[in-house]
Each structure stands twice: as structure tokens, then as C-alpha cells.
C-alpha positions as a printed NumPy array, in Angstrom:
array([[160.529,  48.223, 329.405],
       [159.143,  46.583, 332.774],
       [158.129,  43.07 , 333.794],
       [155.142,  43.525, 336.49 ],
       [156.734,  40.222, 338.535],
       [159.342,  42.466, 340.056],
       [157.766,  45.14 , 340.471],
       [156.261,  46.079, 344.676],
       [152.879,  48.653, 343.811],
       [150.49 ,  47.576, 342.052],
       [149.253,  47.24 , 338.075],
       [146.258,  49.934, 338.64 ],
       [148.863,  51.816, 340.665],
       [151.643,  51.876, 337.497],
       [149.379,  52.604, 335.001],
       [147.561,  55.94 , 337.978],
       [151.189,  57.39 , 337.74 ],
       [151.999,  57.341, 334.108],
       [147.918,  58.843, 333.226],
       [149.316,  62.391, 331.915],
       [152.951,  61.767, 330.668],
       [153.077,  58.775, 329.711],
       [152.149,  56.399, 326.819],
       [152.028,  52.342, 327.85 ],
       [151.848,  48.931, 326.529],
       [150.433,  46.191, 328.202],
       [151.471,  42.96 , 326.608],
       [150.525,  40.03 , 328.341],
       [150.948,  36.404, 328.189],
       [150.449,  32.707, 328.655],
       [153.524,  30.353, 329.763],
       [152.396,  28.883, 326.802],
       [153.198,  31.621, 324.206],
       [156.01 ,  33.504, 325.856],
       [157.954,  34.115, 322.325],
       [155.132,  36.647, 322.122],
       [156.006,  38.507, 324.538],
       [160.319,  37.879, 323.407],
       [159.668,  38.584, 319.884],
       [157.189,  42.294, 320.517],
       [160.396,  43.562, 322.645],
       [162.833,  42.823, 320.19 ],
       [160.504,  44.206, 317.433],
       [161.169,  46.961, 320.239],
       [163.875,  46.757, 321.222],
       [165.126,  47.509, 318.485],
       [163.528,  50.533, 317.151],
       [163.971,  52.413, 320.946],
       [164.784,  55.686, 319.758],
       [161.004,  55.811, 317.984],
       [160.131,  54.036, 321.872],
       [161.311,  56.346, 323.281],
       [160.545,  59.806, 321.222],
       [156.783,  59.182, 322.038],
       [157.719,  58.47 , 325.646],
       [156.553,  54.69 , 325.53 ],
       [156.941,  52.211, 327.93 ],
       [156.386,  48.346, 328.4  ],
       [155.293,  46.604, 330.654],
       [155.053,  42.734, 330.092],
       [152.686,  40.656, 332.127],
       [152.838,  36.694, 332.294],
       [150.024,  34.773, 333.544],
       [152.529,  33.146, 335.314],
       [153.123,  35.766, 337.811],
       [151.015,  38.27 , 337.574],
       [149.145,  37.954, 340.904],
       [145.913,  38.291, 341.708],
       [144.449,  41.5  , 342.538],
       [146.438,  41.939, 338.534],
       [144.131,  39.926, 337.073],
       [141.424,  40.467, 338.055],
       [142.078,  44.618, 337.493],
       [142.72 ,  43.779, 333.424],
       [139.9  ,  41.147, 333.358],
       [137.689,  44.059, 333.608],
       [137.025,  47.401, 331.892],
       [139.278,  48.968, 329.949],
       [140.59 ,  45.626, 329.142],
       [138.988,  42.517, 329.752],
       [141.497,  40.094, 329.785],
       [139.715,  36.965, 328.638],
       [141.173,  33.987, 330.571],
       [141.457,  31.667, 327.335],
       [144.09 ,  34.64 , 325.399],
       [146.881,  33.273, 325.353],
       [148.813,  37.017, 323.983],
       [147.36 ,  40.111, 324.286],
       [148.314,  43.298, 324.095],
       [146.546,  47.156, 324.821],
       [148.4  ,  51.252, 324.268],
       [147.508,  53.173, 326.343],
       [147.385,  56.846, 325.369],
       [148.501,  59.574, 328.026],
       [145.048,  59.998, 329.304],
       [144.942,  56.178, 330.692],
       [142.405,  54.881, 328.099],
       [142.39 ,  52.47 , 326.166],
       [143.698,  53.   , 322.335],
       [144.444,  50.827, 320.641],
       [144.077,  46.495, 321.244],
       [146.258,  43.068, 319.707],
       [146.473,  40.02 , 319.597],
       [149.847,  39.084, 318.144],
       [153.474,  40.969, 318.22 ],
       [152.91 ,  44.371, 316.606],
       [155.133,  45.887, 313.799],
       [156.739,  47.997, 315.911],
       [155.887,  50.602, 312.384],
       [151.928,  49.986, 312.774],
       [152.465,  50.953, 316.252],
       [153.76 ,  54.64 , 315.552],
       [151.417,  54.845, 313.126],
       [148.465,  54.234, 315.729],
       [150.476,  56.461, 318.406],
       [151.313,  59.288, 316.244],
       [147.615,  59.569, 314.291],
       [146.876,  60.469, 317.991],
       [146.134,  64.124, 318.688],
       [148.103,  63.814, 321.842],
       [150.897,  62.345, 319.589],
       [150.089,  65.254, 316.982],
       [149.951,  67.858, 319.098],
       [153.439,  66.919, 320.821],
       [155.519,  66.548, 317.132],
       [154.478,  70.029, 315.786],
       [156.286,  71.436, 319.905],
       [159.657,  69.917, 318.489]])
């Protein structure tokens, strides 16, 4: 799990690097609802094999430590983060497109179901 606060590159640069290689789950939370971020991370950590099998990286963004350029980036398409959002998550496919958005933590089973329904993931599963 990565926290963008510990990364020197912009969020856009990190996402661009992962395009075509990794799926990314971007999690955003305001300070007063960090328990949602922790809950989501713990649930995914408990299913680490499933996360790894799906080439999924997790990036955690905490509102108070999010650099202003990254905040501005998140407020535009495809993310469209609203200042009033307490918690948001975006599943980004290997093609760089947002495949699913959610406003409360997702069960890993549900997340895996969404990923496994993607055409690229189905093609990967056939190759394995």
C-alpha cells in the first residue's frame, strides 16, 4: 500500500507509470474519517493473495497531507472529487480509465468481482 504523502512524484505521474502494467485502487479520505481508509486497507491486506493476483496497487490519499497540485488533479475528470467528499475510492484499470467509484469501503470480494468482470482481466485469467 502506498501513501502519496510518502511519494515525491505527483499522483498523475504515479498513475501514468502504472498504466498498462497495474490496476490501481485510489482511496481518499478526510482526516475525520480515516477509519474508512484503515478499514479498507485492512480488508485488502487480509486478502493479499487476491490483490496480488489481480495486479492491484493501492494508493491512499489523506486530505490533510494531499499536495495542492494533486488535489486539483483529483477534482477534474475522471475523478471529480468534491470538497464535501469524506471518503471516495476509484478503481482504475490498466488502461488508465476509472472502472468503478465508491463512497464507502468495499468488501474485497466485491472489488475482485468487479475486476474479474473486466475484459482485460478475463483475458489474463485465460493465459494463467
